[in-house]
mmCIF file of C-alpha atoms in Angstrom:
data_model
loop_
_atom_site.group_PDB
_atom_site.id
_atom_site.type_symbol
_atom_site.label_atom_id
_atom_site.label_comp_id
_atom_site.label_asym_id
_atom_site.label_seq_id
_atom_site.Cartn_x
_atom_site.Cartn_y
_atom_site.Cartn_z
ATOM 1 C CA MET A 1 0.117 0.156 -0.053
ATOM 2 C CA GLY A 2 2.991 2.433 0.432
ATOM 3 C CA TYR A 3 3.624 2.362 3.945
ATOM 4 C CA ARG A 4 7.207 2.611 4.892
ATOM 5 C CA HIS A 5 7.509 3.805 8.633
ATOM 6 C CA PHE A 6 7.341 1.252 11.045
ATOM 7 C CA ASP A 7 6.979 2.488 14.723
ATOM 8 C CA THR A 8 7.915 -0.123 17.672
ATOM 9 C CA ALA A 9 9.361 0.001 21.056
ATOM 10 C CA LYS A 10 10.599 -2.329 23.631
ATOM 11 C CA ILE A 11 7.509 -1.724 25.942
ATOM 12 C CA TYR A 12 5.122 -2.570 23.070
ATOM 13 C CA GLY A 13 6.729 -6.103 22.827
ATOM 14 C CA SER A 14 6.384 -5.815 19.235
ATOM 15 C CA GLU A 15 10.025 -5.527 18.102
ATOM 16 C CA PRO A 16 10.381 -9.328 17.180
ATOM 17 C CA ALA A 17 7.180 -9.436 15.181
ATOM 18 C CA VAL A 18 8.121 -6.244 13.457
ATOM 19 C CA GLY A 19 11.579 -7.479 12.526
ATOM 20 C CA ASN A 20 10.351 -10.825 11.393
ATOM 21 C CA ALA A 21 7.900 -9.335 9.043
ATOM 22 C CA LEU A 22 10.383 -6.891 7.797
ATOM 23 C CA ARG A 23 13.253 -9.257 7.239
ATOM 24 C CA GLU A 24 10.768 -11.696 5.362
ATOM 25 C CA ALA A 25 9.606 -8.814 3.064
ATOM 26 C CA ILE A 26 13.289 -7.865 2.269
ATOM 27 C CA PHE A 27 14.099 -11.481 1.587
ATOM 28 C CA ASN A 28 11.273 -12.003 -0.679
ATOM 29 C CA GLY A 29 12.231 -8.897 -2.433
ATOM 30 C CA THR A 30 9.072 -6.893 -1.567
ATOM 31 C CA THR A 31 11.170 -4.084 -0.316
ATOM 32 C CA ASN A 32 14.682 -3.199 0.497
ATOM 33 C CA ARG A 33 16.134 -2.142 3.825
ATOM 34 C CA GLU A 34 16.917 1.312 2.696
ATOM 35 C CA ASP A 35 13.480 1.844 1.638
ATOM 36 C CA ILE A 36 11.760 1.501 5.049
ATOM 37 C CA PHE A 37 12.027 3.609 8.030
ATOM 38 C CA VAL A 38 12.141 1.705 11.481
ATOM 39 C CA THR A 39 11.808 3.624 14.916
ATOM 40 C CA SER A 40 11.969 2.058 18.267
ATOM 41 C CA LYS A 41 12.226 3.692 21.855
ATOM 42 C CA LEU A 42 14.280 3.661 25.102
ATOM 43 C CA TRP A 43 12.172 2.668 27.925
ATOM 44 C CA GLY A 44 12.776 4.285 31.339
ATOM 45 C CA SER A 45 14.544 1.109 32.772
ATOM 46 C CA ASP A 46 17.154 1.383 30.335
ATOM 47 C CA HIS A 47 18.203 5.084 30.790
ATOM 48 C CA HIS A 48 21.307 3.897 32.696
ATOM 49 C CA ASP A 49 22.784 2.209 29.492
ATOM 50 C CA PRO A 50 20.994 3.323 26.107
ATOM 51 C CA VAL A 51 23.845 1.460 24.014
ATOM 52 C CA SER A 52 23.099 -1.657 25.480
ATOM 53 C CA ALA A 53 19.412 -1.258 25.259
ATOM 54 C CA LEU A 54 19.682 -0.460 21.597
ATOM 55 C CA LYS A 55 21.821 -3.337 20.854
ATOM 56 C CA GLN A 56 19.177 -5.690 22.462
ATOM 57 C CA THR A 57 16.643 -3.996 20.221
ATOM 58 C CA LEU A 58 18.457 -4.680 17.167
ATOM 59 C CA ARG A 59 18.736 -8.264 18.172
ATOM 60 C CA ASN A 60 14.944 -8.389 18.794
ATOM 61 C CA LEU A 61 14.256 -6.684 15.331
ATOM 62 C CA GLY A 62 17.148 -8.965 13.764
ATOM 63 C CA MET A 63 18.489 -5.775 12.156
ATOM 64 C CA GLU A 64 21.858 -3.884 12.067
ATOM 65 C CA TYR A 65 20.578 -0.354 12.743
ATOM 66 C CA LEU A 66 17.417 1.711 13.515
ATOM 67 C CA ASP A 67 16.620 4.715 11.223
ATOM 68 C CA LEU A 68 15.413 6.596 14.564
ATOM 69 C CA TYR A 69 15.857 5.837 18.275
ATOM 70 C CA LEU A 70 13.796 7.692 20.722
ATOM 71 C CA VAL A 71 13.727 8.452 24.399
ATOM 72 C CA HIS A 72 10.289 7.126 25.326
ATOM 73 C CA TRP A 73 9.495 9.378 28.081
ATOM 74 C CA PRO A 74 11.412 11.790 30.181
ATOM 75 C CA VAL A 75 11.299 9.163 33.029
ATOM 76 C CA LYS A 76 14.013 7.018 34.515
ATOM 77 C CA LEU A 77 13.119 3.668 36.183
ATOM 78 C CA LYS A 78 15.146 0.846 38.088
ATOM 79 C CA PRO A 79 16.835 -1.320 35.624
ATOM 80 C CA TRP A 80 14.011 -4.330 36.415
ATOM 81 C CA ALA A 81 11.126 -2.022 35.775
ATOM 82 C CA ASN A 82 9.859 -3.594 32.534
ATOM 83 C CA PHE A 83 5.954 -2.698 32.763
ATOM 84 C CA ALA A 84 4.142 -0.112 30.869
ATOM 85 C CA VAL A 85 2.715 1.254 34.216
ATOM 86 C CA PRO A 86 5.624 1.515 36.799
ATOM 87 C CA LYS A 87 5.105 1.030 40.316
ATOM 88 C CA GLU A 88 5.784 3.720 42.773
ATOM 89 C CA GLU A 89 9.107 2.151 44.002
ATOM 90 C CA GLU A 90 10.344 1.681 40.494
ATOM 91 C CA PHE A 91 11.243 5.345 39.778
ATOM 92 C CA GLU A 92 14.703 6.779 39.953
ATOM 93 C CA LYS A 93 16.045 10.543 39.768
ATOM 94 C CA LEU A 94 16.048 11.584 36.097
ATOM 95 C CA ASP A 95 19.456 12.425 34.896
ATOM 96 C CA MET A 96 18.615 13.692 31.158
ATOM 97 C CA GLU A 97 22.123 14.802 30.451
ATOM 98 C CA SER A 98 23.706 11.151 30.894
ATOM 99 C CA THR A 99 20.791 9.527 29.231
ATOM 100 C CA TRP A 100 21.215 11.829 26.267
ATOM 101 C CA ALA A 101 24.875 11.267 26.131
ATOM 102 C CA GLY A 102 24.051 7.401 25.809
ATOM 103 C CA MET A 103 21.761 8.243 23.003
ATOM 104 C CA GLU A 104 24.495 10.223 21.414
ATOM 105 C CA LYS A 105 26.910 7.239 21.774
ATOM 106 C CA CYS A 106 24.241 5.003 20.010
ATOM 107 C CA LEU A 107 24.413 7.438 16.954
ATOM 108 C CA GLU A 108 28.375 7.737 17.037
ATOM 109 C CA LEU A 109 28.547 3.891 16.922
ATOM 110 C CA GLY A 110 26.322 3.753 14.044
ATOM 111 C CA LEU A 111 23.512 1.764 15.800
ATOM 112 C CA CYS A 112 21.061 4.184 14.582
ATOM 113 C CA ARG A 113 20.901 6.808 11.925
ATOM 114 C CA SER A 114 19.130 9.678 14.098
ATOM 115 C CA ILE A 115 18.107 10.043 17.752
ATOM 116 C CA GLY A 116 15.119 12.155 19.284
ATOM 117 C CA VAL A 117 12.597 12.251 22.169
ATOM 118 C CA SER A 118 8.889 11.388 22.713
ATOM 119 C CA ASN A 119 6.425 12.953 25.247
ATOM 120 C CA PHE A 120 8.743 16.163 25.815
ATOM 121 C CA SER A 121 7.175 19.407 26.394
ATOM 122 C CA SER A 122 8.310 22.550 24.977
ATOM 123 C CA TYR A 123 10.446 23.381 28.242
ATOM 124 C CA LYS A 124 12.153 19.840 28.606
ATOM 125 C CA ILE A 125 12.978 20.350 24.626
ATOM 126 C CA GLU A 126 14.655 23.512 25.405
ATOM 127 C CA THR A 127 16.545 22.242 28.530
ATOM 128 C CA LEU A 128 17.851 19.275 26.538
ATOM 129 C CA LEU A 129 19.017 21.690 23.770
ATOM 130 C CA ASP A 130 21.168 23.398 26.612
ATOM 131 C CA PHE A 131 23.285 20.595 26.932
ATOM 132 C CA ALA A 132 23.021 18.107 23.775
ATOM 133 C CA SER A 133 25.820 17.984 21.248
ATOM 134 C CA VAL A 134 23.446 16.640 18.915
ATOM 135 C CA SER A 135 20.009 18.034 18.583
ATOM 136 C CA PRO A 136 16.961 15.671 18.763
ATOM 137 C CA ALA A 137 15.733 14.962 15.300
ATOM 138 C CA VAL A 138 12.275 14.257 16.181
ATOM 139 C CA ASN A 139 9.692 14.871 19.112
ATOM 140 C CA GLN A 140 7.116 12.118 19.037
ATOM 141 C CA VAL A 141 3.904 13.512 20.928
ATOM 142 C CA GLU A 142 0.173 12.862 21.031
ATOM 143 C CA MET A 143 -1.189 15.413 18.230
ATOM 144 C CA HIS A 144 -4.723 15.465 16.554
ATOM 145 C CA PRO A 145 -7.390 18.162 15.960
ATOM 146 C CA MET A 146 -8.409 18.200 19.774
ATOM 147 C CA TRP A 147 -4.853 18.394 20.947
ATOM 148 C CA ARG A 148 -3.038 20.646 18.482
ATOM 149 C CA GLN A 149 0.183 21.141 20.067
ATOM 150 C CA ALA A 150 0.498 24.767 18.675
ATOM 151 C CA LYS A 151 3.128 25.994 20.998
ATOM 152 C CA LEU A 152 5.170 22.815 21.042
ATOM 153 C CA ARG A 153 5.227 22.833 17.097
ATOM 154 C CA GLU A 154 6.442 26.328 17.029
ATOM 155 C CA VAL A 155 9.211 25.556 19.657
ATOM 156 C CA CYS A 156 10.169 22.492 17.638
ATOM 157 C CA GLY A 157 10.024 24.221 14.369
ATOM 158 C CA ASP A 158 12.496 27.009 15.609
ATOM 159 C CA HIS A 159 14.927 24.367 16.359
ATOM 160 C CA LYS A 160 14.345 22.295 13.309
ATOM 161 C CA ILE A 161 13.107 19.138 15.149
ATOM 162 C CA HIS A 162 10.325 17.309 13.373
ATOM 163 C CA VAL A 163 7.127 16.706 15.180
ATOM 164 C CA SER A 164 5.530 13.160 14.844
ATOM 165 C CA ALA A 165 2.235 12.586 15.892
ATOM 166 C CA TYR A 166 0.873 9.339 17.761
ATOM 167 C CA SER A 167 -2.685 8.757 18.290
ATOM 168 C CA PRO A 168 -3.455 11.227 15.454
ATOM 169 C CA LEU A 169 -7.184 9.930 15.507
ATOM 170 C CA GLY A 170 -7.251 10.351 19.468
ATOM 171 C CA GLY A 171 -6.310 6.660 20.183
ATOM 172 C CA PRO A 172 -9.648 4.801 19.790
ATOM 173 C CA GLY A 173 -9.065 1.058 20.381
ATOM 174 C CA ASN A 174 -6.456 1.924 23.101
ATOM 175 C CA ALA A 175 -7.287 1.392 26.622
ATOM 176 C CA TRP A 176 -6.769 5.105 27.209
ATOM 177 C CA GLY A 177 -8.019 6.358 23.760
ATOM 178 C CA SER A 178 -11.068 8.089 22.867
ATOM 179 C CA THR A 179 -13.373 8.283 19.770
ATOM 180 C CA ALA A 180 -13.964 12.094 20.498
ATOM 181 C CA VAL A 181 -11.805 13.292 17.523
ATOM 182 C CA VAL A 182 -13.357 11.333 14.804
ATOM 183 C CA ASP A 183 -17.063 11.693 16.247
ATOM 184 C CA SER A 184 -16.593 15.477 16.421
ATOM 185 C CA PRO A 185 -19.396 17.119 14.451
ATOM 186 C CA ILE A 186 -17.058 19.528 12.874
ATOM 187 C CA ILE A 187 -14.661 16.738 11.730
ATOM 188 C CA GLN A 188 -17.807 14.805 10.252
ATOM 189 C CA SER A 189 -19.213 18.039 8.566
ATOM 190 C CA ILE A 190 -15.751 18.556 6.922
ATOM 191 C CA ALA A 191 -15.461 14.939 5.751
ATOM 192 C CA GLN A 192 -18.973 15.119 4.212
ATOM 193 C CA GLN A 193 -18.011 18.127 2.302
ATOM 194 C CA HIS A 194 -15.006 16.593 0.932
ATOM 195 C CA ASN A 195 -16.700 13.069 0.399
ATOM 196 C CA ALA A 196 -13.897 11.743 2.669
ATOM 197 C CA THR A 197 -14.055 9.838 6.170
ATOM 198 C CA PRO A 198 -13.584 11.530 9.524
ATOM 199 C CA ALA A 199 -10.478 9.853 9.957
ATOM 200 C CA GLN A 200 -8.972 11.024 6.625
ATOM 201 C CA VAL A 201 -9.800 14.493 7.577
ATOM 202 C CA THR A 202 -8.145 14.127 10.961
ATOM 203 C CA LEU A 203 -4.911 12.778 9.420
ATOM 204 C CA LYS A 204 -4.709 15.227 6.685
ATOM 205 C CA TRP A 205 -5.042 18.027 9.318
ATOM 206 C CA GLY A 206 -1.941 16.483 10.902
ATOM 207 C CA LEU A 207 -0.075 16.238 7.648
ATOM 208 C CA SER A 208 -0.943 19.911 6.928
ATOM 209 C CA LYS A 209 0.902 21.147 9.790
ATOM 210 C CA GLY A 210 3.949 19.455 8.571
ATOM 211 C CA SER A 211 3.951 16.488 10.927
ATOM 212 C CA SER A 212 4.080 12.808 10.321
ATOM 213 C CA VAL A 213 1.177 10.834 11.659
ATOM 214 C CA ILE A 214 1.760 7.382 13.258
ATOM 215 C CA VAL A 215 -1.596 5.294 12.453
ATOM 216 C CA LYS A 216 -2.236 2.002 13.838
ATOM 217 C CA SER A 217 -4.812 -0.273 12.381
ATOM 218 C CA PHE A 218 -4.858 -4.214 11.701
ATOM 219 C CA ASN A 219 -7.844 -3.804 9.362
ATOM 220 C CA GLU A 220 -7.033 -3.841 5.594
ATOM 221 C CA GLN A 221 -9.930 -1.445 4.739
ATOM 222 C CA ARG A 222 -8.846 1.029 7.379
ATOM 223 C CA LEU A 223 -5.219 0.814 6.008
ATOM 224 C CA LYS A 224 -6.215 1.772 2.527
ATOM 225 C CA GLU A 225 -8.600 4.455 3.960
ATOM 226 C CA ASN A 226 -5.929 5.973 6.177
ATOM 227 C CA ILE A 227 -3.258 6.177 3.365
ATOM 228 C CA ALA A 228 -5.798 7.792 0.998
ATOM 229 C CA ALA A 229 -5.750 10.834 3.141
ATOM 230 C CA LEU A 230 -2.490 11.793 1.458
ATOM 231 C CA ASP A 231 -4.747 12.517 -1.595
ATOM 232 C CA LEU A 232 -7.285 14.812 0.408
ATOM 233 C CA LYS A 233 -7.064 18.473 0.000
ATOM 234 C CA LEU A 234 -8.358 20.682 2.966
ATOM 235 C CA ASP A 235 -9.130 24.383 2.395
ATOM 236 C CA ASP A 236 -8.309 27.346 4.692
ATOM 237 C CA GLN A 237 -11.978 27.150 6.068
ATOM 238 C CA ASP A 238 -11.696 23.638 7.208
ATOM 239 C CA LEU A 239 -8.459 24.461 9.095
ATOM 240 C CA ILE A 240 -10.286 27.350 10.657
ATOM 241 C CA GLU A 241 -13.118 25.316 11.673
ATOM 242 C CA VAL A 242 -10.719 22.660 13.226
ATOM 243 C CA ASP A 243 -9.207 25.509 15.327
ATOM 244 C CA LYS A 244 -12.594 25.990 17.012
ATOM 245 C CA LEU A 245 -12.479 22.605 18.541
ATOM 246 C CA GLU A 246 -12.030 22.398 22.240
ATOM 247 C CA GLU A 247 -8.679 21.080 23.263
ATOM 248 C CA ARG A 248 -8.408 17.996 25.629
ATOM 249 C CA LYS A 249 -5.172 15.881 26.085
ATOM 250 C CA ILE A 250 -6.023 12.176 26.031
ATOM 251 C CA MET A 251 -2.786 10.470 26.829
ATOM 252 C CA ARG A 252 -2.381 12.523 30.121
ATOM 253 C CA GLY A 253 0.772 10.205 31.802
ATOM 254 C CA GLU A 254 -1.162 9.884 35.196
ATOM 255 C CA PHE A 255 0.887 6.595 35.573
ATOM 256 C CA LEU A 256 4.061 8.616 35.724
ATOM 257 C CA VAL A 257 2.921 10.981 38.637
ATOM 258 C CA ASN A 258 3.134 10.264 42.301
ATOM 259 C CA GLU A 259 4.249 12.401 45.203
ATOM 260 C CA THR A 260 6.939 10.390 46.653
ATOM 261 C CA THR A 261 9.446 8.788 44.191
ATOM 262 C CA SER A 262 8.535 10.220 40.606
ATOM 263 C CA PRO A 263 10.134 13.650 39.614
ATOM 264 C CA TYR A 264 6.715 14.734 38.687
ATOM 265 C CA LYS A 265 4.309 15.353 41.609
ATOM 266 C CA SER A 266 1.617 16.568 39.315
ATOM 267 C CA LEU A 267 0.449 16.472 35.591
ATOM 268 C CA GLU A 268 1.331 20.289 35.490
ATOM 269 C CA ASP A 269 5.156 19.127 36.248
ATOM 270 C CA LEU A 270 5.010 16.308 33.707
ATOM 271 C CA TRP A 271 3.941 18.563 30.839
ATOM 272 C CA ASP A 272 5.461 21.957 32.365
ATOM 273 C CA GLY A 273 1.945 23.295 32.116
ATOM 274 C CA GLU A 274 1.076 22.140 28.676
ATOM 275 C CA ILE A 275 -1.922 20.085 29.708
#
């Protein structure tokens, strides 16, 4: 269908399956390694040694390098904390300077072609840039018509950091997701005007902002529908209508907040007011 970017992470548990499928496609001549783009992410329990973590990810994938390696969250956990929702006693003090030095080492060793971050606020981006020798290439964050990330997109744009949108449809189907975005009367009205689906309008909105959009579907018809968003043309009035939508962050990160061991005592701390 034309999909070329495959987004995975240690904590998803999907690295081996993604690697098997891609290696099979390369072996069969369906595609070449240089024609696909593979992203994975450093989990909090591996902040103490990003190089070893990435080497394990590459073993999981059966690949020699990643195209992009991201710090999954600005959170450091105990080395054994390998669950998506950490326990209170599993948090450690975050030392982003040493974590980023490890990420830069991954790049230097040729284990990945680029490095970046995920779930970083504008403030955390600017703080990272104060000590980084290599700027992050990407900040992957929640972004959709009901969480437009205007300030973050501006900050990242000023520093030539690409914004990649996860949950560009609002994450329906995820335990924490919502159908509010695609069910919005404004989105549905725009879709009707263009003889498109609400999902296509939502994805095209993200693309129109210069972001990449990471879609997740196992349904062949939905896969076709999603990629057809590339052919949709939204006009200025459509974009004005989207800006009228009330904003609401869906992936809020409550599981990373506590008053004792986490560096973040509140959601305001985690997102530096961008909540």
